[in-house]
Short mmCIF file of C-alpha atoms and ligand atoms in Angstrom, two decimals:
data_model
loop_
_atom_site.label_atom_id
_atom_site.label_comp_id
_atom_site.label_asym_id
_atom_site.label_seq_id
_atom_site.Cartn_x
_atom_site.Cartn_y
_atom_site.Cartn_z
CA UNK G 151 6.45 -15.85 38.04
CA UNK G 152 7.48 -19.40 37.14
CA UNK G 153 4.77 -21.50 35.44
CA UNK G 154 3.47 -24.23 37.79
CA UNK G 155 4.48 -27.64 36.51
CA UNK G 156 0.97 -28.84 35.88
CA UNK G 157 -0.08 -25.68 34.04
CA UNK G 158 -1.95 -26.06 30.75
CA UNK G 159 1.00 -24.92 28.70
CA UNK G 160 3.18 -27.42 30.56
CA UNK G 161 0.76 -30.20 29.64
CA UNK G 162 0.61 -29.06 26.01
CA UNK G 163 4.39 -29.18 25.76
CA UNK G 164 4.54 -32.64 27.36
CA UNK G 165 1.96 -33.96 24.93
CA UNK G 166 3.45 -32.43 21.92
CA UNK G 167 7.23 -31.82 22.09
CA UNK G 168 7.13 -30.10 18.73
CA UNK G 169 5.11 -27.25 20.22
CA UNK G 170 8.01 -26.28 22.45
CA UNK G 171 8.96 -22.66 21.97
CA UNK G 172 5.74 -21.74 20.16
CA UNK G 173 4.37 -19.66 23.03
CA UNK G 174 1.34 -17.41 22.63
CA UNK G 175 1.91 -13.99 21.18
CA UNK G 176 1.38 -10.43 22.35
CA UNK G 177 -1.97 -8.64 22.10
CA UNK G 178 -2.08 -5.44 20.08
CA UNK G 179 -3.46 -2.20 21.56
CA UNK G 180 -6.99 -0.86 20.90
CA UNK G 181 -7.04 0.88 17.53
CA UNK G 182 -8.78 1.73 14.32
CA UNK G 183 -7.20 0.57 11.09
CA UNK G 184 -8.06 2.70 8.11
CA UNK G 185 -7.53 0.98 4.77
CA UNK G 186 -7.19 3.38 1.81
CA UNK G 187 -7.93 1.34 -1.31
CA UNK G 188 -10.36 -0.85 0.64
CA UNK G 189 -12.26 -1.99 -2.40
CA UNK G 190 -9.11 -3.18 -4.11
CA UNK G 191 -7.44 -6.50 -4.71
CA UNK G 192 -4.82 -6.20 -1.96
CA UNK G 193 -7.44 -5.54 0.75
CA UNK G 194 -9.47 -8.54 -0.36
CA UNK G 195 -6.65 -11.01 -0.99
CA UNK G 196 -4.16 -10.10 1.73
CA UNK G 197 -5.11 -7.50 4.32
CA UNK G 198 -8.58 -8.66 5.35
CA UNK G 199 -7.64 -12.40 5.45
CA UNK G 200 -4.57 -11.52 7.57
CA UNK G 201 -6.79 -9.57 10.01
CA UNK G 202 -9.22 -12.48 10.22
CA UNK G 203 -6.40 -14.78 11.05
CA UNK G 204 -5.10 -12.42 13.78
CA UNK G 205 -8.66 -12.37 15.16
CA UNK G 206 -8.86 -16.15 15.15
CA UNK G 207 -5.62 -16.30 17.13
CA UNK G 208 -6.99 -13.78 19.63
CA UNK G 209 -4.29 -11.25 18.85
CA UNK G 210 -6.68 -8.42 17.93
CA UNK G 211 -7.98 -6.36 20.85
CA UNK G 212 -11.62 -6.22 21.84
CA UNK G 213 -11.68 -2.50 20.86
CA UNK G 214 -10.74 -2.87 17.23
CA UNK G 215 -12.36 -1.53 14.07
CA UNK G 216 -11.58 -1.25 10.39
CA UNK G 217 -12.67 1.73 8.35
CA UNK G 218 -12.43 1.21 4.60
CA UNK G 219 -11.94 4.19 2.27
CA UNK G 220 -12.12 3.94 -1.54
CA UNK G 221 -13.76 5.40 -4.59
CA UNK G 222 -16.34 2.58 -5.08
CA UNK G 223 -19.71 3.77 -3.81
CA UNK G 224 -20.14 0.97 -1.25
CA UNK G 225 -22.11 1.11 1.97
CA UNK G 226 -20.92 -0.08 5.39
CA UNK G 227 -22.89 -3.28 4.74
CA UNK G 228 -21.11 -3.89 1.38
CA UNK G 229 -17.72 -3.55 3.01
CA UNK G 230 -18.72 -5.85 5.90
CA UNK G 231 -19.80 -8.43 3.39
CA UNK G 232 -16.43 -8.29 1.62
CA UNK G 233 -14.67 -8.60 4.99
CA UNK G 234 -16.70 -11.73 5.86
CA UNK G 235 -16.21 -13.26 2.41
CA UNK G 236 -12.47 -12.60 2.43
CA UNK G 237 -11.89 -16.00 4.05
CA UNK G 238 -13.68 -19.33 3.57
CA UNK G 239 -14.57 -19.90 7.19
CA UNK G 240 -14.46 -16.70 9.22
CA UNK G 241 -14.08 -17.22 12.96
CA UNK G 242 -16.69 -15.98 15.44
CA UNK G 243 -14.39 -13.23 16.74
CA UNK G 244 -13.97 -11.86 13.23
CA UNK G 245 -17.76 -11.98 12.65
CA UNK G 246 -18.27 -10.00 15.82
CA UNK G 247 -15.63 -7.37 14.95
CA UNK G 248 -16.87 -6.97 11.35
CA UNK G 249 -20.32 -5.88 12.59
CA UNK G 250 -18.72 -2.56 13.57
CA UNK G 251 -16.66 -2.01 10.40
CA UNK G 252 -17.33 1.23 8.54
CA UNK G 253 -16.86 2.42 4.98
CA UNK G 254 -16.22 5.93 3.66
CA UNK G 255 -16.69 6.27 -0.11
CA UNK G 256 -14.96 9.17 -1.88
CA UNK G 257 -12.25 10.64 -3.99
CA UNK G 258 -8.80 11.14 -2.37
CA UNK G 259 -8.45 14.61 -3.90
CA UNK G 260 -11.77 15.75 -2.37
CA UNK G 261 -11.41 17.19 1.10
CA UNK G 262 -14.94 16.21 2.07
CA UNK G 263 -13.87 12.55 1.91
CA UNK G 264 -11.50 13.24 4.77
CA UNK G 265 -14.05 15.33 6.67
CA UNK G 266 -16.40 12.37 6.58
CA UNK G 267 -13.56 10.08 7.62
CA UNK G 268 -12.87 12.27 10.64
CA UNK G 269 -16.47 12.16 11.75
CA UNK G 270 -16.54 8.35 11.40
CA UNK G 271 -13.26 7.97 13.35
CA UNK G 272 -14.54 10.15 16.14
CA UNK G 273 -17.71 8.10 16.33
CA UNK G 274 -15.72 4.84 16.40
CA UNK G 275 -13.51 6.15 19.21
CA UNK G 276 -16.60 7.01 21.20
CA UNK G 277 -18.56 3.82 20.61
CA UNK G 278 -15.84 1.18 20.46
CA UNK G 279 -13.18 2.74 22.69
CA UNK G 280 -10.31 2.86 20.23
CA UNK G 281 -8.74 5.79 22.07
CA UNK G 282 -7.66 7.84 19.06
CA UNK G 283 -5.11 5.19 17.97
CA UNK G 284 -4.83 4.94 14.20
CA UNK G 285 -3.08 2.69 11.76
CA UNK G 286 -3.48 3.97 8.22
CA UNK G 287 -2.82 1.46 5.52
CA UNK G 288 -2.03 2.96 2.05
CA UNK G 289 -3.12 0.21 -0.33
CA UNK G 290 -3.96 2.65 -3.18
CA UNK G 291 -2.16 3.27 -6.41
CA UNK G 292 1.37 4.52 -5.50
CA UNK G 293 0.70 7.93 -7.08
CA UNK G 294 -1.83 8.57 -4.37
CA UNK G 295 0.37 7.91 -1.31
CA UNK G 296 1.50 11.53 -1.03
CA UNK G 297 -2.03 12.81 -1.82
CA UNK G 298 -3.60 10.78 0.99
CA UNK G 299 -0.86 11.76 3.48
CA UNK G 300 -1.35 15.46 2.75
CA UNK G 301 -5.16 15.19 2.97
CA UNK G 302 -4.87 13.48 6.37
CA UNK G 303 -2.65 16.31 7.60
CA UNK G 304 -5.04 18.98 6.31
CA UNK G 305 -7.89 17.36 8.20
CA UNK G 306 -5.84 17.12 11.41
CA UNK G 307 -5.76 13.38 11.21
CA UNK G 308 -2.01 12.80 11.00
CA UNK G 309 -1.05 13.63 14.58
CA UNK G 310 -1.82 11.71 17.78
CA UNK G 311 -4.56 13.36 19.89
CA UNK G 312 -2.57 13.06 23.11
CA UNK G 313 0.63 11.62 24.54
CA UNK G 314 -0.91 8.21 24.96
CA UNK G 315 -2.28 7.69 21.49
CA UNK G 316 -0.44 6.88 18.27
CA UNK G 317 -0.85 7.47 14.53
CA UNK G 318 1.13 5.17 12.19
CA UNK G 319 1.03 4.68 8.48
CA UNK G 320 1.81 1.50 6.54
CA UNK G 321 2.99 2.10 2.99
CA UNK G 322 2.81 -0.61 0.33
CA UNK G 323 5.44 -1.17 -2.38
CA UNK G 324 6.37 0.06 -4.93
CA UNK G 325 7.97 2.86 -2.96
CA UNK G 326 8.80 5.07 -5.92
CA UNK G 327 9.74 3.92 -9.39
CA UNK G 328 13.35 5.09 -9.33
CA UNK G 329 15.62 6.92 -6.98
CA UNK G 330 14.27 10.39 -7.70
CA UNK G 331 10.62 9.51 -7.34
CA UNK G 332 11.35 7.52 -4.16
CA UNK G 333 13.14 10.54 -2.64
CA UNK G 334 10.27 12.80 -3.67
CA UNK G 335 7.76 10.49 -2.07
CA UNK G 336 9.86 10.33 1.10
CA UNK G 337 9.82 14.10 1.31
CA UNK G 338 6.04 14.18 1.00
CA UNK G 339 5.61 11.47 3.63
CA UNK G 340 8.09 13.08 6.00
CA UNK G 341 6.31 16.39 5.76
CA UNK G 342 3.35 14.65 7.39
CA UNK G 343 4.67 11.68 9.46
CA UNK G 344 7.90 11.19 11.33
CA UNK G 345 10.11 8.33 10.13
CA UNK G 346 9.41 6.23 13.23
CA UNK G 347 5.67 6.23 12.33
CA UNK G 348 6.18 5.20 8.69
CA UNK G 349 6.05 1.45 8.22
CA UNK G 350 7.18 0.53 4.66
CA UNK G 351 6.07 -2.95 4.03
CA UNK G 352 7.87 -5.65 2.05
CA UNK G 353 6.02 -8.87 2.62
CA UNK G 354 9.13 -10.98 2.10
CA UNK G 355 10.38 -9.69 5.44
CA UNK G 356 7.24 -11.18 7.01
CA UNK G 357 8.01 -14.69 5.72
CA UNK G 358 9.12 -16.99 8.51
CA UNK G 359 11.82 -18.57 6.43
CA UNK G 360 13.35 -15.20 5.52
CA UNK G 361 13.60 -14.39 9.21
CA UNK G 362 15.08 -17.84 9.70
CA UNK G 363 18.21 -16.64 7.87
CA UNK G 364 18.93 -14.61 11.01
CA UNK G 365 18.22 -17.54 13.34
CA UNK G 366 20.41 -19.82 11.27
CA UNK G 367 23.30 -17.39 11.26
CA UNK G 368 23.16 -16.02 14.73
CA UNK G 369 21.65 -18.73 16.92
CA UNK G 370 24.14 -21.37 15.86
CA UNK G 371 27.84 -21.58 16.45
CA UNK G 372 28.62 -23.61 13.37
CA UNK G 373 27.49 -21.45 10.43
CA UNK G 374 28.71 -17.96 11.17
CA UNK G 375 32.43 -18.83 11.28
CA UNK G 376 32.25 -20.08 7.67
CA UNK G 377 29.88 -17.33 6.42
CA UNK G 378 32.52 -15.33 4.63
CA UNK G 379 34.93 -15.09 1.69
CA UNK G 380 37.32 -17.67 3.14
CA UNK G 381 34.79 -20.47 2.76
CA UNK G 382 32.00 -19.20 0.52
CA UNK G 383 32.59 -19.52 -3.22
CA UNK G 384 29.51 -17.60 -4.21
CA UNK G 385 25.92 -16.81 -3.21
CA UNK G 386 22.77 -17.37 -5.30
CA UNK G 387 19.38 -15.93 -4.44
CA UNK G 388 16.48 -17.06 -6.61
CA UNK G 389 12.87 -15.86 -6.62
CA UNK G 390 11.17 -18.01 -9.25
CA UNK G 391 7.50 -17.90 -10.07
CA UNK G 392 5.50 -20.18 -12.33
CA UNK G 393 2.61 -17.71 -12.62
CA UNK G 394 2.61 -15.07 -15.38
CA UNK G 395 1.46 -11.50 -14.91
CA UNK G 396 -2.15 -12.72 -14.62
CA UNK G 397 -4.64 -9.78 -14.67
CA UNK G 398 -1.88 -7.28 -13.72
CA UNK G 399 -0.50 -6.72 -17.25
CA UNK G 400 -1.26 -2.96 -17.16
CA UNK G 401 0.58 -2.49 -13.87
CA UNK G 402 3.42 -4.81 -14.82
CA UNK G 403 4.09 -2.88 -18.02
CA UNK G 404 5.07 0.10 -15.82
CA UNK G 405 7.18 -2.04 -13.48
CA UNK G 406 9.05 -5.08 -14.83
CA UNK G 407 10.90 -7.60 -12.69
CA UNK G 408 13.60 -5.17 -11.63
CA UNK G 409 11.14 -2.82 -9.92
CA UNK G 410 8.66 -5.51 -8.94
CA UNK G 411 11.04 -7.97 -7.22
CA UNK G 412 14.75 -7.04 -7.37
CA UNK G 413 14.57 -3.56 -5.81
CA UNK G 414 12.57 -4.78 -2.85
CA UNK G 415 12.21 -8.52 -2.14
CA UNK G 416 15.60 -9.60 -3.46
CA UNK G 417 17.45 -6.72 -1.86
CA UNK G 418 15.80 -7.43 1.47
CA UNK G 419 16.65 -11.12 1.44
CA UNK G 420 20.19 -10.30 0.27
CA UNK G 421 20.74 -7.79 3.07
CA UNK G 422 19.97 -10.49 5.68
CA UNK G 423 22.47 -12.84 4.03
CA UNK G 424 25.22 -10.24 3.93
CA UNK G 425 24.82 -8.30 7.17
CA UNK G 426 27.15 -8.31 10.12
CA UNK G 427 25.91 -9.74 13.43
CA UNK G 428 23.69 -7.05 15.05
CA UNK G 429 24.10 -6.53 18.75
CA UNK G 430 20.38 -7.11 19.11
CA UNK G 431 17.54 -8.00 16.78
CA UNK G 432 15.45 -4.90 17.20
CA UNK G 433 14.35 -2.15 14.85
CA UNK G 434 17.54 -0.08 15.07
CA UNK G 435 20.03 -2.93 15.46
CA UNK G 436 18.83 -4.92 12.51
CA UNK G 437 18.12 -2.05 10.16
CA UNK G 438 21.46 -0.36 10.85
CA UNK G 439 23.22 -3.54 9.80
CA UNK G 440 21.04 -4.07 6.73
CA UNK G 441 21.85 -0.58 5.50
CA UNK G 442 25.53 -1.11 6.11
CA UNK G 443 25.39 -4.36 4.16
CA UNK G 444 23.57 -2.81 1.20
CA UNK G 445 25.98 0.17 1.31
CA UNK G 446 28.83 -2.24 0.68
CA UNK G 447 27.22 -3.61 -2.49
CA UNK G 448 29.15 -2.13 -5.41
CA UNK G 449 27.05 -0.02 -7.72
CA UNK G 450 27.98 -0.89 -11.31
CA UNK G 451 28.33 1.77 -14.01
CA UNK G 452 25.72 1.59 -16.77
CA UNK G 453 28.34 0.06 -19.05
CA UNK G 454 29.31 -2.62 -16.53
CA UNK G 455 25.66 -3.63 -16.32
CA UNK G 456 26.01 -5.01 -19.87
CA UNK G 457 28.25 -7.82 -18.68
CA UNK G 458 26.65 -8.24 -15.28
CA UNK G 459 22.97 -8.56 -16.13
CA UNK G 460 20.53 -10.52 -18.29
CA UNK G 461 17.01 -9.45 -18.96
CA UNK G 462 14.38 -11.72 -20.41
CA UNK G 463 10.72 -11.89 -21.36
CA UNK G 464 8.63 -15.02 -21.51
CA UNK G 465 7.15 -16.20 -24.76
CA UNK G 466 4.42 -18.82 -25.17
CA UNK G 467 5.15 -22.22 -23.69
CA UNK G 468 3.98 -24.93 -21.33
CA UNK G 469 3.64 -24.90 -17.56
CA UNK G 470 2.68 -28.03 -15.68
CA UNK G 471 1.29 -29.63 -18.86
CA UNK G 472 -0.79 -26.55 -19.75
CA UNK G 473 -0.15 -24.31 -22.75
CA UNK G 474 0.25 -20.66 -21.74
CA UNK G 475 0.43 -17.36 -23.63
CA UNK G 476 3.57 -15.29 -23.99
CA UNK G 477 3.93 -12.01 -22.10
CA UNK G 478 3.15 -9.93 -25.18
CA UNK G 479 -0.20 -11.71 -25.58
CA UNK G 480 -1.28 -11.06 -21.98
CA UNK G 481 -4.16 -8.61 -21.44
CA UNK G 482 -3.02 -5.05 -20.90
CA UNK G 483 0.45 -5.70 -22.42
CA UNK G 484 1.84 -3.88 -25.44
CA UNK G 485 2.34 -6.47 -28.25
CA UNK G 486 5.85 -4.97 -28.76
CA UNK G 487 6.59 -4.60 -25.06
CA UNK G 488 10.17 -4.58 -23.87
CA UNK G 489 9.26 -4.99 -20.23
CA UNK G 490 11.37 -7.70 -18.55
CA UNK G 491 9.71 -10.59 -16.83
CA UNK G 492 13.13 -12.10 -15.92
CA UNK G 493 16.32 -10.66 -14.52
CA UNK G 494 19.60 -12.29 -13.58
CA UNK G 495 22.52 -10.25 -12.26
CA UNK G 496 25.89 -10.50 -10.69
CA UNK G 497 26.81 -8.14 -7.85
CA UNK G 498 29.97 -7.64 -5.88
CA UNK G 499 30.33 -6.58 -2.29
CA UNK G 500 33.10 -4.29 -1.21
CA UNK G 501 33.88 -5.23 2.38
CA UNK G 502 36.15 -7.42 4.47
CA UNK G 503 33.69 -10.31 4.71
CA UNK G 504 32.57 -10.57 1.07
CA UNK G 505 35.33 -9.14 -1.10
CA UNK G 506 35.67 -11.24 -4.26
CA UNK G 507 32.58 -13.40 -3.64
CA UNK G 508 30.14 -13.09 -6.52
CA UNK G 509 26.50 -12.65 -5.60
CA UNK G 510 24.08 -13.95 -8.25
CA UNK G 511 20.44 -12.86 -8.14
CA UNK G 512 17.68 -14.03 -10.42
CA UNK G 513 13.94 -13.70 -10.60
CA UNK G 514 11.41 -14.50 -13.26
CA UNK G 515 7.80 -15.22 -14.06
CA UNK G 516 6.63 -18.32 -15.93
CA UNK G 517 9.62 -20.34 -14.82
CA UNK G 518 9.06 -24.10 -14.31
CA UNK G 519 8.12 -23.82 -10.65
CA UNK G 520 7.58 -21.48 -7.74
CA UNK G 521 10.71 -21.46 -5.60
CA UNK G 522 12.49 -18.89 -3.51
CA UNK G 523 15.83 -19.90 -2.07
CA UNK G 524 19.23 -18.74 -0.90
CA UNK G 525 22.21 -20.88 -1.78
CA UNK G 526 25.53 -20.48 0.02
CA UNK G 527 27.87 -22.46 -2.15
CA UNK G 528 31.15 -23.27 -0.37
CA UNK G 529 34.57 -23.69 -1.90
CA UNK G 530 35.89 -27.06 -2.91
CA UNK G 531 38.30 -28.87 -0.57
CA UNK G 532 41.88 -27.79 -1.12
CA UNK G 533 42.94 -31.34 -1.93
CA UNK G 534 40.78 -34.38 -2.68
CA UNK G 535 42.66 -37.54 -1.59
CA UNK G 536 40.45 -39.79 -3.80
CA UNK G 537 40.77 -40.66 -7.43
CA UNK G 538 39.00 -38.01 -9.54
CA UNK G 539 37.15 -40.66 -11.53
CA UNK G 540 35.51 -41.81 -8.29
CA UNK G 541 34.38 -38.32 -7.31
CA UNK G 542 32.74 -37.21 -10.52
CA UNK G 543 29.37 -36.79 -8.83
CA UNK G 544 30.69 -34.84 -5.94
CA UNK G 545 29.53 -31.24 -5.78
CA UNK G 546 30.95 -28.58 -3.44
CA UNK G 547 29.16 -28.17 -0.08
CA UNK G 548 26.14 -25.95 -0.18
CA UNK G 549 23.71 -24.66 2.40
CA UNK G 550 20.31 -23.97 0.86
CA UNK G 551 17.69 -21.96 2.71
CA UNK G 552 14.39 -22.81 1.07
CA UNK G 553 12.09 -19.84 1.62
CA UNK G 554 9.14 -21.29 -0.31
CA UNK G 555 7.22 -23.34 -1.06
CA UNK G 556 8.88 -26.33 0.61
CA UNK G 557 10.21 -24.32 3.60
CA UNK G 558 13.37 -25.62 5.18
CA UNK G 559 17.13 -25.85 5.07
CA UNK G 560 19.30 -28.33 3.23
CA UNK G 561 22.99 -29.03 3.73
CA UNK G 562 24.70 -30.71 0.82
CA UNK G 563 27.81 -32.71 1.52
CA UNK G 564 29.82 -35.57 0.07
CA UNK G 565 29.38 -39.21 1.15
CA UNK G 566 30.83 -42.56 0.24
CA UNK G 567 28.64 -44.68 -1.96
CA UNK G 568 28.34 -48.14 -0.31
CA UNK G 569 30.61 -50.67 -1.97
CA UNK G 570 34.16 -51.79 -2.37
CA UNK G 571 35.59 -48.69 -4.08
CA UNK G 572 35.88 -45.20 -2.63
CA UNK G 573 33.19 -43.74 -4.87
CA UNK G 574 31.69 -40.48 -3.70
CA UNK G 575 28.58 -38.48 -4.39
CA UNK G 576 26.67 -35.56 -2.89
CA UNK G 577 23.89 -36.23 -0.40
CA UNK G 578 21.63 -33.92 1.61
CA UNK G 579 20.69 -33.38 5.17
CA UNK G 580 17.26 -31.78 5.41
CA UNK G 581 15.33 -29.69 7.86
CA UNK G 582 11.71 -29.11 6.96
CA UNK G 583 9.44 -26.64 8.72
CA UNK G 584 6.35 -28.77 8.01
CA UNK G 585 7.63 -31.74 9.95
CA UNK G 586 9.52 -29.95 12.70
CA UNK G 587 6.84 -27.51 13.78
CA UNK G 588 3.20 -28.43 13.89
CA UNK G 589 1.94 -24.90 14.62
CA UNK G 590 0.28 -22.85 11.87
CA UNK G 591 2.87 -20.58 10.28
CA UNK G 592 1.51 -17.03 10.14
CA UNK G 593 1.20 -15.56 6.67
CA UNK G 594 3.64 -12.73 5.97
CA UNK G 595 0.90 -10.05 6.09
CA UNK G 596 -0.41 -11.41 9.37
CA UNK G 597 2.93 -11.10 11.04
CA UNK G 598 3.63 -7.65 9.62
CA UNK G 599 0.21 -6.21 10.44
CA UNK G 600 0.50 -7.46 14.01
CA UNK G 601 3.97 -5.79 14.24
CA UNK G 602 2.75 -2.48 12.79
CA UNK G 603 -0.19 -2.42 15.23
CA UNK G 604 2.19 -3.01 18.13
CA UNK G 605 4.68 -0.44 16.82
CA UNK G 606 7.51 -2.91 16.14
CA UNK G 607 9.36 -1.66 13.03
CA UNK G 608 12.09 -4.34 12.95
CA UNK G 609 10.73 -6.02 9.79
CA UNK G 610 9.79 -2.82 8.00
CA UNK G 611 12.00 -0.95 5.59
CA UNK G 612 13.69 2.26 6.74
CA UNK G 613 14.08 5.23 4.46
CA UNK G 614 17.84 4.76 3.98
CA UNK G 615 17.36 1.11 3.01
CA UNK G 616 14.87 2.05 0.28
CA UNK G 617 17.24 4.69 -0.96
CA UNK G 618 20.24 2.35 -1.10
CA UNK G 619 18.27 -0.35 -2.84
CA UNK G 620 17.23 2.17 -5.51
CA UNK G 621 20.88 3.29 -5.86
CA UNK G 622 21.89 -0.28 -6.60
CA UNK G 623 19.05 -0.85 -9.07
CA UNK G 624 19.21 2.52 -10.83
CA UNK G 625 22.07 1.77 -13.24
CA UNK G 626 20.23 -1.37 -14.37
CA UNK G 627 17.13 0.72 -15.06
CA UNK G 628 19.25 3.12 -17.06
CA UNK G 629 20.85 0.28 -18.99
CA UNK G 630 17.36 -1.03 -19.84
CA UNK G 631 16.24 2.39 -20.96
CA UNK G 632 19.28 2.81 -23.22
CA UNK G 633 18.89 -0.77 -24.51
CA UNK G 634 22.41 -1.61 -23.44
CA UNK G 635 21.16 -5.02 -22.26
CA UNK G 636 19.04 -6.53 -25.02
CA UNK G 637 15.86 -8.29 -23.97
CA UNK G 638 16.05 -12.02 -24.55
CA UNK G 639 12.96 -14.17 -25.03
CA UNK G 640 12.55 -17.46 -23.16
CA UNK G 641 9.78 -20.00 -23.57
CA UNK G 642 7.36 -20.12 -20.61
CA UNK G 643 8.20 -23.13 -18.50
CA UNK G 644 11.98 -22.88 -18.88
CA UNK G 645 14.64 -21.42 -16.49
CA UNK G 646 15.02 -18.16 -18.42
CA UNK G 647 17.30 -17.08 -21.24
CA UNK G 648 20.46 -19.09 -22.01
CA UNK G 649 22.55 -15.97 -21.27
CA UNK G 650 21.67 -16.32 -17.61
CA UNK G 651 23.44 -19.69 -17.57
CA UNK G 652 26.44 -18.18 -19.31
CA UNK G 653 26.69 -15.50 -16.58
CA UNK G 654 27.72 -18.26 -14.22
CA UNK G 655 29.31 -20.69 -16.66
CA UNK G 656 32.01 -18.20 -17.65
CA UNK G 657 33.28 -18.52 -14.07
CA UNK G 658 32.83 -22.31 -14.01
CA UNK G 659 29.63 -22.15 -11.96
CA UNK G 660 26.00 -22.98 -12.52
CA UNK G 661 22.59 -22.16 -11.07
CA UNK G 662 21.17 -24.67 -8.64
CA UNK G 663 17.90 -26.13 -9.93
CA UNK G 664 15.39 -25.70 -7.09
C1 BG6 C 905 4.69 -9.12 -5.28
C2 BG6 C 905 4.87 -8.87 -6.77
O1 BG6 C 905 5.33 -8.11 -4.55
O2 BG6 C 905 5.27 -10.38 -4.98
C3 BG6 C 905 4.26 -10.01 -7.56
O3 BG6 C 905 4.26 -7.64 -7.11
C4 BG6 C 905 4.77 -11.36 -7.13
O4 BG6 C 905 4.48 -9.80 -8.98
C5 BG6 C 905 4.68 -11.46 -5.63
O5 BG6 C 905 4.03 -12.37 -7.77
C6 BG6 C 905 5.37 -12.73 -5.14
O6 BG6 C 905 5.10 -12.95 -3.80
P1 BG6 C 905 5.10 -14.41 -3.18
O7 BG6 C 905 4.85 -14.19 -1.72
O8 BG6 C 905 4.02 -15.18 -3.83
O9 BG6 C 905 6.46 -14.95 -3.44
#
């Protein structure tokens, strides 16, 4: 039915034109969310705050409960306290929901943990009306994903109780540590859950600005026609962080930047840049195209990696006026560690749209600033009808999608400098999220948890995507293991090893400084 003209939403839009299009969101169905690893960092820093925010936006249903499971011997009350303290100013709805939260302490390899979990879940269904709907969140150490899945199956907790209820599982990254372990994990998960009920999370897909790549490309007539080898000179995707490994040295030693960022976040962003227009933005449409795009990325041989990749590790240095330790001095890190905290690489794509267009990816910790961005650098004009000396400061056109922290889009183009001569330089046209939309932008986890609860898998990673991303990354891992690419130090607070600049300079290009 059409909204009456004097409806509240109509008034809101009249008063604030910037709120146009920001309509209220769907409610999620009644359910119990079970967090495995509930006493851990991820639950405290990301999952519980995201749930509180969903509660404050009235997206959580009345019949909603969280059951925490972990080894720490907490009580229900301890867990409720953590849930309340997860945000600075919890809303009344969250406070009300938290009163019913439950906690099951126990070891994941002990079947009695899952017996007790079953009893609690049945009780919650009875008292809160959660109808047997379950969302399991695996926020444990990755080695335990398969163990938990099997234990759920053994206790009869992995299947819906009837045709109306659902059982879904959200799996955190890292999904495997190489292609073999990822395939093994997939086998274990598929022996318990069907693919449509497995929600592999990559929080970059939950970032508004990453999704905006799709809006930019497919909701506008002007970008897509030039989004190809005829106009694009090359693509750069940067995920730069100014933080070091913080208290995660032990974990990071087993991962490195390739596993931590390239295999997942960078590959996900890249797939959205490369994909063909989907017929619809839904779970199958979008993921089919993402897989096709990644399938066209050429997998280098281990020897080719030597000339296509740079790996670095930060040494001591300065960040924002503060002296910081080198990676090898961080707690939990081997003083002779060869784990990379920086990777730059060049990839090629073997299809009609992208043949011959180099794709440069880079990520690093302890770089001068936090910045994630995609740069589409266009070719130079075929002929410049101005004196070269007057166009020295003219750069090729570029479209920059700034994912974070200063979310927006910038178009760089050439303009005449005011004055008598025809002097030219590059200028920018800017769109900034902050000033165009006044609404609170949901955090990535908020968006993704809401989607998983509602059963929308569009932004989650399908098994074949994970597999392809590992296929691309695997030769790099091998080259690291065989020391074919030497590890280069870089001082904290700089843009990585000099070799990363050479990777582009040899083709007459350079990295954009965010
Ligand atoms: C995580 C990595 O997946 O992403 C971290 O494990 C990294 O090492 C983080 O710091 C970056 O996420 P964001 O959202 O801060 O860019």
